[in-house]
Short mmCIF file of C-alpha atoms in Angstrom, two decimals:
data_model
loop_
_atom_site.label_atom_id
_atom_site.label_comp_id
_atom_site.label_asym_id
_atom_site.label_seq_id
_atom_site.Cartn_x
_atom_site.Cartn_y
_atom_site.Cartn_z
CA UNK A 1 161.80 222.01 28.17
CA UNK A 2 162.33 218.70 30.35
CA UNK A 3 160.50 220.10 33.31
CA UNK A 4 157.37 222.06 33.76
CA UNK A 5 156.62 225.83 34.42
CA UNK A 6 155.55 225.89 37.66
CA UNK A 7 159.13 224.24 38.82
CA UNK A 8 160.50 227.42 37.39
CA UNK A 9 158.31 229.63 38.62
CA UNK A 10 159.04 228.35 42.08
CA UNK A 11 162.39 228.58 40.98
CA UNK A 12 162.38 232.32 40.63
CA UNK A 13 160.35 232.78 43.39
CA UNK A 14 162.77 231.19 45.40
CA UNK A 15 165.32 233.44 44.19
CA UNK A 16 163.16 236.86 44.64
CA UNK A 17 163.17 235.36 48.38
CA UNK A 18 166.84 235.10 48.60
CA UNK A 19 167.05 238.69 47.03
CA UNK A 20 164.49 239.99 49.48
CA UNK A 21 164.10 243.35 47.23
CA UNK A 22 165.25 245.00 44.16
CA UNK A 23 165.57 243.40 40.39
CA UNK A 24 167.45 240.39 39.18
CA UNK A 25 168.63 240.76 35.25
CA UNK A 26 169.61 237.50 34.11
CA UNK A 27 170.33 237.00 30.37
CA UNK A 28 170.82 233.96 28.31
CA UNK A 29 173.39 234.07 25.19
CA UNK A 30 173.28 235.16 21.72
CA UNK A 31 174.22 232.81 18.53
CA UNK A 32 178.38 232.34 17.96
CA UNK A 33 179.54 232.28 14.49
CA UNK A 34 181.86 229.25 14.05
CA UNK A 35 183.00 230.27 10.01
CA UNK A 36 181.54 233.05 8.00
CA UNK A 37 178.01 232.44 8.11
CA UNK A 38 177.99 228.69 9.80
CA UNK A 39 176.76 229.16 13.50
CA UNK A 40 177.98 227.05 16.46
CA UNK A 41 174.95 224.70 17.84
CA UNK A 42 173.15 227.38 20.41
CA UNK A 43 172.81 226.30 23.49
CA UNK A 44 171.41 228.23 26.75
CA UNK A 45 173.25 229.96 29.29
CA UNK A 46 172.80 227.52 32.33
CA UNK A 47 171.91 230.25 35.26
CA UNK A 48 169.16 231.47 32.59
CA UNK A 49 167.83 228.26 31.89
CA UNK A 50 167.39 226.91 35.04
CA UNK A 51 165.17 229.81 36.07
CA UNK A 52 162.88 229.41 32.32
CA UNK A 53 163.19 226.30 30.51
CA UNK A 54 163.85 228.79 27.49
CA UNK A 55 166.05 227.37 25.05
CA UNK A 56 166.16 230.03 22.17
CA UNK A 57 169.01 232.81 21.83
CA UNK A 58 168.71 236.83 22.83
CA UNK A 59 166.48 236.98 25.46
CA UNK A 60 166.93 238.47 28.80
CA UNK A 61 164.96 237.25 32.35
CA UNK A 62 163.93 240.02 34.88
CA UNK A 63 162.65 239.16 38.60
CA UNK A 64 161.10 241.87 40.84
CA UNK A 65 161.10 241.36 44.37
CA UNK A 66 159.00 242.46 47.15
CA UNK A 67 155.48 243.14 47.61
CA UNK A 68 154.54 243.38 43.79
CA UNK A 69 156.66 240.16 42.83
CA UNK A 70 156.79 239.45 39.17
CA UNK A 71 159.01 237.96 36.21
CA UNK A 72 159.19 239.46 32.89
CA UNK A 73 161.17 237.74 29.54
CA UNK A 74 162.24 239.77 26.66
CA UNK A 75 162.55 237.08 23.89
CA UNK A 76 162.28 237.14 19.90
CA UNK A 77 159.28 237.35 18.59
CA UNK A 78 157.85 234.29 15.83
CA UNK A 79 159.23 235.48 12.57
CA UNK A 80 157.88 233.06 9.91
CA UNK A 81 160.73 234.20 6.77
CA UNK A 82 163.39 233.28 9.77
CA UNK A 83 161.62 230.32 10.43
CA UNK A 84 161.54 228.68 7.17
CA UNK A 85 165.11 229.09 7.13
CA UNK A 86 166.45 228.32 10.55
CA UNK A 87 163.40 226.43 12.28
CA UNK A 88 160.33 226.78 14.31
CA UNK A 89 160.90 229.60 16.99
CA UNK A 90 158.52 229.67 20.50
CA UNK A 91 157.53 233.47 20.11
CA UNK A 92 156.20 235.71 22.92
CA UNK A 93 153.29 232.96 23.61
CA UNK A 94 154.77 229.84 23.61
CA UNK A 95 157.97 230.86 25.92
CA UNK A 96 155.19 232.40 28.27
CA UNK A 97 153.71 228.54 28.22
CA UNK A 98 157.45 227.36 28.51
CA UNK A 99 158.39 229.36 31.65
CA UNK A 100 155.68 230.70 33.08
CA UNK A 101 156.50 233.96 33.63
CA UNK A 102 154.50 236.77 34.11
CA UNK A 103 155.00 239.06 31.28
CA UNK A 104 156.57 238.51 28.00
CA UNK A 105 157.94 241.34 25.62
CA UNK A 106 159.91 241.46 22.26
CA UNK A 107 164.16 241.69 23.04
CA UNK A 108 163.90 244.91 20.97
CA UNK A 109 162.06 246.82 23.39
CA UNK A 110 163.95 246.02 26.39
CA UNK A 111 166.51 249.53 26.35
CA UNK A 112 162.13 250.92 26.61
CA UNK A 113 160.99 249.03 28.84
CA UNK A 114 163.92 248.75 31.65
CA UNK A 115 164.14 252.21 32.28
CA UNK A 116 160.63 252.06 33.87
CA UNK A 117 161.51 248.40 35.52
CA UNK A 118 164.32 250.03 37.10
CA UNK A 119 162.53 253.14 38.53
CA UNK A 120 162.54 252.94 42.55
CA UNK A 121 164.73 250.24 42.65
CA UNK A 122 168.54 250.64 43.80
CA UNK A 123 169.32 246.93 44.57
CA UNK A 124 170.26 245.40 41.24
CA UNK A 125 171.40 241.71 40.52
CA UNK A 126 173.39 241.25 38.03
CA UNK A 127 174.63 238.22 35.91
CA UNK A 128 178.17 237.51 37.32
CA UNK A 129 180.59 240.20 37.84
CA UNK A 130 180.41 242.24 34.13
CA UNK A 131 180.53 245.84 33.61
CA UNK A 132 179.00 245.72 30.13
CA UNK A 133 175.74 245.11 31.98
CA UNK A 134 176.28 247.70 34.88
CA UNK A 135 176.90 250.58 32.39
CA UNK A 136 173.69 249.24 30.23
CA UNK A 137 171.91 249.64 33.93
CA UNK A 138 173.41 253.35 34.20
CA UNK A 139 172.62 254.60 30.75
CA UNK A 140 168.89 253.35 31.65
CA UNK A 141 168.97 255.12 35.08
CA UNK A 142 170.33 257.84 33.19
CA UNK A 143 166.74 257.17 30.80
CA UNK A 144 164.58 257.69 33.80
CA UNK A 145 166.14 260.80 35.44
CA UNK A 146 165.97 262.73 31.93
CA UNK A 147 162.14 261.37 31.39
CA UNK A 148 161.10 262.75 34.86
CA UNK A 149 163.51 265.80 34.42
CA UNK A 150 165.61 264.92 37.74
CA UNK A 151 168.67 264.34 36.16
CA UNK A 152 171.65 263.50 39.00
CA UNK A 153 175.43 263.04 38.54
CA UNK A 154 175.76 259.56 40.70
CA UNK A 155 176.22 255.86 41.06
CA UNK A 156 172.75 255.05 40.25
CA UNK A 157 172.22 251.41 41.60
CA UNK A 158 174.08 248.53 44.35
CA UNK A 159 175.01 246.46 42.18
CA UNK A 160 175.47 242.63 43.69
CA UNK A 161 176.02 239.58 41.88
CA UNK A 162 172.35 237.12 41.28
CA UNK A 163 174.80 234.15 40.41
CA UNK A 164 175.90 233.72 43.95
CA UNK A 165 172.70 233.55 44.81
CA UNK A 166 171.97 230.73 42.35
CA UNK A 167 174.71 229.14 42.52
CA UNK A 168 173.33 228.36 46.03
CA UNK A 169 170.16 226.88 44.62
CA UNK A 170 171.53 224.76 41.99
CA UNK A 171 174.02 223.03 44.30
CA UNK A 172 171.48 221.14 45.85
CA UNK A 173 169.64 219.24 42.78
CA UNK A 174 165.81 218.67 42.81
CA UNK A 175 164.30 215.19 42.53
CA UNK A 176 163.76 215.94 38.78
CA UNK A 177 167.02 217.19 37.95
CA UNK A 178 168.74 213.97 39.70
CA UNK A 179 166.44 211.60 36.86
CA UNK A 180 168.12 213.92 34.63
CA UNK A 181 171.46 213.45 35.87
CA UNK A 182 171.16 209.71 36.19
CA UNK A 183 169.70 209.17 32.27
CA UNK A 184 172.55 211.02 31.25
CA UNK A 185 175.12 209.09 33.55
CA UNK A 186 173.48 205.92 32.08
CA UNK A 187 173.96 206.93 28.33
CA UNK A 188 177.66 207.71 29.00
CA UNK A 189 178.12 204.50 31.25
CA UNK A 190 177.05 202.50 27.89
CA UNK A 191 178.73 203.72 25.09
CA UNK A 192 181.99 203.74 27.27
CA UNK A 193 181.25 200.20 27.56
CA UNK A 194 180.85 200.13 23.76
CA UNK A 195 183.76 201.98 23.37
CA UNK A 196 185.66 199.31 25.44
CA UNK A 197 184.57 196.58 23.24
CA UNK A 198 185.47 197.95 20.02
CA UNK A 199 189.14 199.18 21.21
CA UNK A 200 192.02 197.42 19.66
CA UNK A 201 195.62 197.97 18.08
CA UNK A 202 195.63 199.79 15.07
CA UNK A 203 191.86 201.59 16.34
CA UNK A 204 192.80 205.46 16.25
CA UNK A 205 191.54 207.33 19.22
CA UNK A 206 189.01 209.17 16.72
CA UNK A 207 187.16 206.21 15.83
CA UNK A 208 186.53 205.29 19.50
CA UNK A 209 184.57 209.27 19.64
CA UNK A 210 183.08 207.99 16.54
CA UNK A 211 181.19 205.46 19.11
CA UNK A 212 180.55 207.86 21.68
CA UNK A 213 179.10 210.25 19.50
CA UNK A 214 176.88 207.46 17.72
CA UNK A 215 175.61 206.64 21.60
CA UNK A 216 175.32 210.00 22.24
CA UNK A 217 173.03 210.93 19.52
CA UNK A 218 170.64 207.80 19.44
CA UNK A 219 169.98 208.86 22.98
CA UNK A 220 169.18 212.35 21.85
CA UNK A 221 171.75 213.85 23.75
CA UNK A 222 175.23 216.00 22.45
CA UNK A 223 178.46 215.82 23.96
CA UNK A 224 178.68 218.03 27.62
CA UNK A 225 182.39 218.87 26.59
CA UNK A 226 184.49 217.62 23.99
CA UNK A 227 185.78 214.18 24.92
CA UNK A 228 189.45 212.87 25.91
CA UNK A 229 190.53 209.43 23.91
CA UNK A 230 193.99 209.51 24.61
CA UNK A 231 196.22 206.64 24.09
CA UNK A 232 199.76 206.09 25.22
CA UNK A 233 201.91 208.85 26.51
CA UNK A 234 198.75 211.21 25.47
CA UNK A 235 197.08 210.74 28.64
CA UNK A 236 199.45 212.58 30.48
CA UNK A 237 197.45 215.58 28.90
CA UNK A 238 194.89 216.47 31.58
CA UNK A 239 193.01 218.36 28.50
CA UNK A 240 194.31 216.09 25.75
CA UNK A 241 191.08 216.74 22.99
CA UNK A 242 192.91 216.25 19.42
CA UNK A 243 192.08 212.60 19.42
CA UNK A 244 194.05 211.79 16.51
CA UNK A 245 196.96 209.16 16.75
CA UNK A 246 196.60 205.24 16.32
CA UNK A 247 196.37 202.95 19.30
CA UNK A 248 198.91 200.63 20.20
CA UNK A 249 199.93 197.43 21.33
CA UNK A 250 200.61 197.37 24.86
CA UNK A 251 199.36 201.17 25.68
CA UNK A 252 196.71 202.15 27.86
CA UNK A 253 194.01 204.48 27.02
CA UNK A 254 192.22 207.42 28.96
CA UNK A 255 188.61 208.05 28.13
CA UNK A 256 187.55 211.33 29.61
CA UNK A 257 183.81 211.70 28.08
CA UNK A 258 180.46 212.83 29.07
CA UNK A 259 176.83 213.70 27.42
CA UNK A 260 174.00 216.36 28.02
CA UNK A 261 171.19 215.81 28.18
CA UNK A 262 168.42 217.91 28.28
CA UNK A 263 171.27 220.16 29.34
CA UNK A 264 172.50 218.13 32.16
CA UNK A 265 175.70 216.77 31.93
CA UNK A 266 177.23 213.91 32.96
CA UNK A 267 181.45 212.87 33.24
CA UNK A 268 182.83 209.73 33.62
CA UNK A 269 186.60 208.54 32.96
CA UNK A 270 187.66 205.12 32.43
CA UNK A 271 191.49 203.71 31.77
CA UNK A 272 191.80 200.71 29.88
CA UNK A 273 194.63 198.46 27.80
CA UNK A 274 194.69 198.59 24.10
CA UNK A 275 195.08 194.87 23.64
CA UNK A 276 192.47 193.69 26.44
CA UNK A 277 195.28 192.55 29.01
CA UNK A 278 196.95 195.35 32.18
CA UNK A 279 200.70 194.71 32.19
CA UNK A 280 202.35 194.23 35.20
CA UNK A 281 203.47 197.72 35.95
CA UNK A 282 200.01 199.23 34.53
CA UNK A 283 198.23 196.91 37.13
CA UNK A 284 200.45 198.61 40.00
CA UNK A 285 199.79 201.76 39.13
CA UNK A 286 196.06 201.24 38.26
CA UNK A 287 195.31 199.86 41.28
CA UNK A 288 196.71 202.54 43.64
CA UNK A 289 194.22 205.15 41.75
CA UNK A 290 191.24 202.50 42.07
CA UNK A 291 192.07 201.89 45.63
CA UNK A 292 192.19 205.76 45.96
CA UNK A 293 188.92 206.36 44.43
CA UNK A 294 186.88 203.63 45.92
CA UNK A 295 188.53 205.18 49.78
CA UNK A 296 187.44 208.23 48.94
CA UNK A 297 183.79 207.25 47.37
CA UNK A 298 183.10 205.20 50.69
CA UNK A 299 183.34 208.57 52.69
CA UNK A 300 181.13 210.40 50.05
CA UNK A 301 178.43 211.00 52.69
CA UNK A 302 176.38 213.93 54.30
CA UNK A 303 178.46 216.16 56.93
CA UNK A 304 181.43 214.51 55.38
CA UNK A 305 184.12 217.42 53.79
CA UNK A 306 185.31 216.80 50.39
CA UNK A 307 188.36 218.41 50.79
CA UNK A 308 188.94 215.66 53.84
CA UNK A 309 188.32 213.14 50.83
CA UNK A 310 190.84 214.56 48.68
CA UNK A 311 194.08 214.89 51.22
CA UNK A 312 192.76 211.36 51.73
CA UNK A 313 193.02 209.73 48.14
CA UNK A 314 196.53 212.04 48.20
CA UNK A 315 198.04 209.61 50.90
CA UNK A 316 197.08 206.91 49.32
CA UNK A 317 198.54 207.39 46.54
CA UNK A 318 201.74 209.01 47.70
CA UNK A 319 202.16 205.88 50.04
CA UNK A 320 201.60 203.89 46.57
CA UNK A 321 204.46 206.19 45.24
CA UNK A 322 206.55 205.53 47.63
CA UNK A 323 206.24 201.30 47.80
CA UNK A 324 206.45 200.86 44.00
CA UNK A 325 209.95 203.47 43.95
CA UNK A 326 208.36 206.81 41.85
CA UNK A 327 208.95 208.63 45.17
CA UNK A 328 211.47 208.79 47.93
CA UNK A 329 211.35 209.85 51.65
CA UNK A 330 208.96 209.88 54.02
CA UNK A 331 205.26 209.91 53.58
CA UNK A 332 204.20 212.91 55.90
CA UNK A 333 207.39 215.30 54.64
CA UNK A 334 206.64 214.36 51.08
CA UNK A 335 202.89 215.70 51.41
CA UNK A 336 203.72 218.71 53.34
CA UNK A 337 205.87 219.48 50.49
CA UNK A 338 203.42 218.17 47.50
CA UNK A 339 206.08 216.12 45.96
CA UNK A 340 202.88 213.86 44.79
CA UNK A 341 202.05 216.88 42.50
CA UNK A 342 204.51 215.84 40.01
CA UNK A 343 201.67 212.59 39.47
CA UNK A 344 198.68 214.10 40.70
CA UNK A 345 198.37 217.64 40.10
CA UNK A 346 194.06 218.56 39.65
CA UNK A 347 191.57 218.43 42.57
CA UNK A 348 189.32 214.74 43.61
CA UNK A 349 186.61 216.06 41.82
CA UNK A 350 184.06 218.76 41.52
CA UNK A 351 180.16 219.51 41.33
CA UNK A 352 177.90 218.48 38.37
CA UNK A 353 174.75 219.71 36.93
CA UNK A 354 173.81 221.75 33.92
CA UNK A 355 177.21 222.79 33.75
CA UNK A 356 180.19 219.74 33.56
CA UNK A 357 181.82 221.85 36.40
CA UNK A 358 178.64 222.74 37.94
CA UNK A 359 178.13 225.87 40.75
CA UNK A 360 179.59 224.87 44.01
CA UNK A 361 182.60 223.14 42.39
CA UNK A 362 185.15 225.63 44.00
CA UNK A 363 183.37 225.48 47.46
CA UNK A 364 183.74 221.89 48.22
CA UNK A 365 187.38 221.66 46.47
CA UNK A 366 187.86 224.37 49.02
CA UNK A 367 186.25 222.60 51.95
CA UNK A 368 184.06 225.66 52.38
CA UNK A 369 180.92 223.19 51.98
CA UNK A 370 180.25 220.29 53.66
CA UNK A 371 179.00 217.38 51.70
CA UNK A 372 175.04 217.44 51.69
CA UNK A 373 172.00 215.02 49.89
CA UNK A 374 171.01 216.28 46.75
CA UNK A 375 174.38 217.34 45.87
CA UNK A 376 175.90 215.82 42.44
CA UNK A 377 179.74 214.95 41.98
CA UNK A 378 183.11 213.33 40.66
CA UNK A 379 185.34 211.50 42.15
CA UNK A 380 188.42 211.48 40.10
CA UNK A 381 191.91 210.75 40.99
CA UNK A 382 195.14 210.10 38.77
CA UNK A 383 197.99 209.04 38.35
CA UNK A 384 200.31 210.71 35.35
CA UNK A 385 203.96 209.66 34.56
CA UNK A 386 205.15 211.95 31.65
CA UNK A 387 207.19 209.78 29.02
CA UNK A 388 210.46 212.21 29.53
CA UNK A 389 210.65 212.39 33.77
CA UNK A 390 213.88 210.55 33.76
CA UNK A 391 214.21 210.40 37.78
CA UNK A 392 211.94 207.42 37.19
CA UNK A 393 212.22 203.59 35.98
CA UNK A 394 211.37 203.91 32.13
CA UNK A 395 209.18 201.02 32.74
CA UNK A 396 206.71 203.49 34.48
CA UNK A 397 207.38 206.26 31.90
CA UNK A 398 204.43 207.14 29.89
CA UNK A 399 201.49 206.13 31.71
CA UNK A 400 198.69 207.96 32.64
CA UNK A 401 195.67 206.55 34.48
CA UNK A 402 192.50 208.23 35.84
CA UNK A 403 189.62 206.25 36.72
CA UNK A 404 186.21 208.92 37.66
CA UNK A 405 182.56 208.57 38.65
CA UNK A 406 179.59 210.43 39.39
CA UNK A 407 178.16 210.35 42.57
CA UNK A 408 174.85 211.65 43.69
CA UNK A 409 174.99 212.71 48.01
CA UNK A 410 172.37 210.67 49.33
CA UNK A 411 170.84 210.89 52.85
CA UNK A 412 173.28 207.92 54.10
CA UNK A 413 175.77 207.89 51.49
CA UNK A 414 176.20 207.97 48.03
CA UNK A 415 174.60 206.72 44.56
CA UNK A 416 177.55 206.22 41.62
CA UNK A 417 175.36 207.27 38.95
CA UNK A 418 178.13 205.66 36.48
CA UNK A 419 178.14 202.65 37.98
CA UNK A 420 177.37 200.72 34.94
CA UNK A 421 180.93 201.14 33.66
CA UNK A 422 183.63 198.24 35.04
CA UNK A 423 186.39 199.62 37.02
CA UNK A 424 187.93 196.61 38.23
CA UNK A 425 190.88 195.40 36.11
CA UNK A 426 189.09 191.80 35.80
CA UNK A 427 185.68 193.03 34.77
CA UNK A 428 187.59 195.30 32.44
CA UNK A 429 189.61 192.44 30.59
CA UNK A 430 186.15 190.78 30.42
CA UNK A 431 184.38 193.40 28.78
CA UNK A 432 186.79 193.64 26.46
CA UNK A 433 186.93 190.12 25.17
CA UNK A 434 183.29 190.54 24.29
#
């Protein structure tokens, strides 16, 4: 619980505002099996947690709106032969001392207790767009007509989706998420510096996670999605995660990586040469995404459109295209067509928070949301040359470059909340001679 209950009860309250009137069900997950009976690390579902601070599986939140305003968690009860097996669990009390909420009931009576919840209210909020909770809702409609012996053939509730509504809220982070945000864009920051130092030929891409992952965890934090090390040709794989072949000699290699903390996450991508030294034609291409990035960071500012910022890193580095021979023809006709797509195919960037691609991420790619303080993102262009595209020089053939940081919307500007990792081809050579 990094935060304390009264920011999430404020939280919900805010939400039972937005709602105005009926009954929000928001649930968190359950426990995944990985192999047989080996579990995958739990962790919450973000929308959940952000309105509780509960970290444990199979428990459900429900706001009330109105008048008689009130928030109720179902959660596991303590279970002390579970316990001695699997670890301490917070119980009915302690996730009442956790979140604050009003009233706290064992997950096993929730099919009782909803159908009385429900009664009088038709304006349900659900969590995302998911049927298996709207015909849970109907059976326990169903529950209340039978109990009070007015049973009806209809469409028992509007049914409207409570993520929208918090995916408004969390766009805009709070003073104690951004410490958050910035600890874990710190602890990232540093072991990619670490990982910088200890990269050489022969080094397989594994053994640089191996450093991440030691940061990671003496910082107390896990990775916030599994990270790219991808040397060579490999980083022409937007999603390249096997992490498995050996360095070389003269490649470059993508690091893609982020941790979470507290369950905010951080992401941060950094492109650097095997041996400690750019060649010539890495430089040139390097340099157009830097000069990209840092364009488009400078005009990371409130009132500003992001989607403004990413046609604008897209000319740059079509006009860098074009100079160094990888495209032909004339700058304007070969946007209109996309022709850069063939190098630069994913979005500038996109919102971060509890979740890597945090609410609001499709909004601002969009340019449906202006830029605004308090909001969290990447900047992230790239250049990718795939080692078989034979309409170029094969000296270009092969390399893949991104170079990403995360930015925090401030009232003038912008914070880089990775800052701490070099960028510039010199400071990067330095580093690495370390």
């Amino acid at each position: 619980m990094p935060f304390s209950a009264q920011i999430y009860r404020e939280r919900r309250r805010r939400l039972a505002e937005k709602t105005r009137e009926g009954i929000a069900i928001i649930p968190t997950a359950s426990e995944q099996i990985r192999s047989r009976d080996s579990d995958f690390p739990f962790r919450p579902v973000s929308y959940f947690y952000y309105l509780t601070g509960f970290a444990e599986p199979e428990a459900v939140l429900v706001i009330i709106a109105g008048e008689h305003e009130r928030s109720i968690l179902f959660c596991l009860k303590r279970d002390i032969k579970e316990e001695q097996w699997f670890g301490h669990r917070l119980g009915l009390e302690g996730a009442k001392k956790v979140s604050g909420v009003d009233e706290v009931y064992p997950i096993s009576s929730l099919d009782k207790e909803m159908p009385w919840l429900l009664m009088d209210q038709r304006v349900v909020y659900l969590p995302g767009e998911t049927s298996e909770w709207v015909e849970r809702i109907k059976n326990w409609f169903v529950d209340i007509q039978i109990a009070m012996g007015k049973f009806r053939l209809h469409d028992q509730g509007d049914y409207r989706n409570a993520y929208d509504l918090l995916d408004e809220m969390r766009l805009i982070k709070q003073p104690e998420e951004i410490s958050l945000l910035r600890q874990a864009a710190q602890i990232s920051a540093y072991a990619l510096n670490t990982a910088m130092r200890a990269c050489s030929p022969g080094v397989a891409e594994y053994e640089l996670e191996a450093v991440l992952a030691h940061k990671f965890r003496r910082e107390n934090s896990v990775y916030a999605f599994q990270p790219i090390v991808a040397g060579g040709k490999n980083a022409c794989i937007l999603h390249y995660i096997e992490n498995n072949c050996l360095l070389k000699n003269g490649d470059l290699v993508l690091m893609d990586i982020g941790c979470e903390l507290d369950c905010y996450a951080s992401d941060i991508s950094r492109t650097f040469p095997v041996n400690g030294k750019f060649s010539r034609e890495q430089k040139i291409i390097y340099k157009i995404v830097l000069a990209a990035q840092e364009a488009a960071i400078k005009r990371v500012k409130p009132g500003n459109n992001f989607f403004d910022l990413h046609r604008m890193a897209v000319r740059i580095i079509t006009a860098g295209l074009i100079k160094h021979g990888l495209l032909t023809g004339e700058l304007e006709r070969l946007i209109k067509d996309k022709a850069y797509m063939r190098f630069f195919m994913h979005s500038l960037g996109h919102c971060v928070g509890l979740d890597t691609h945090d609410s609001g991420s499709k909004e601002i790619r969009d340019g449906q949301q202006v830029l605004r303080p308090g909001m969290v993102l990447t900047v992230e262009p790239g250049i990718y040359i795939q080692p078989d595209d034979a309409t170029v020089d094969p000296k270009w053939r092969g390399i893949g470059i991104r170079i990403e940081d995360t930015v925090l919307v401030t009232d003038k500007g912008c914070e880089i909340l990775t800052a701490a990792a070099p960028k510039k081809i010199k400071d990067i050579e330095f580093l690495m001679r370390q």
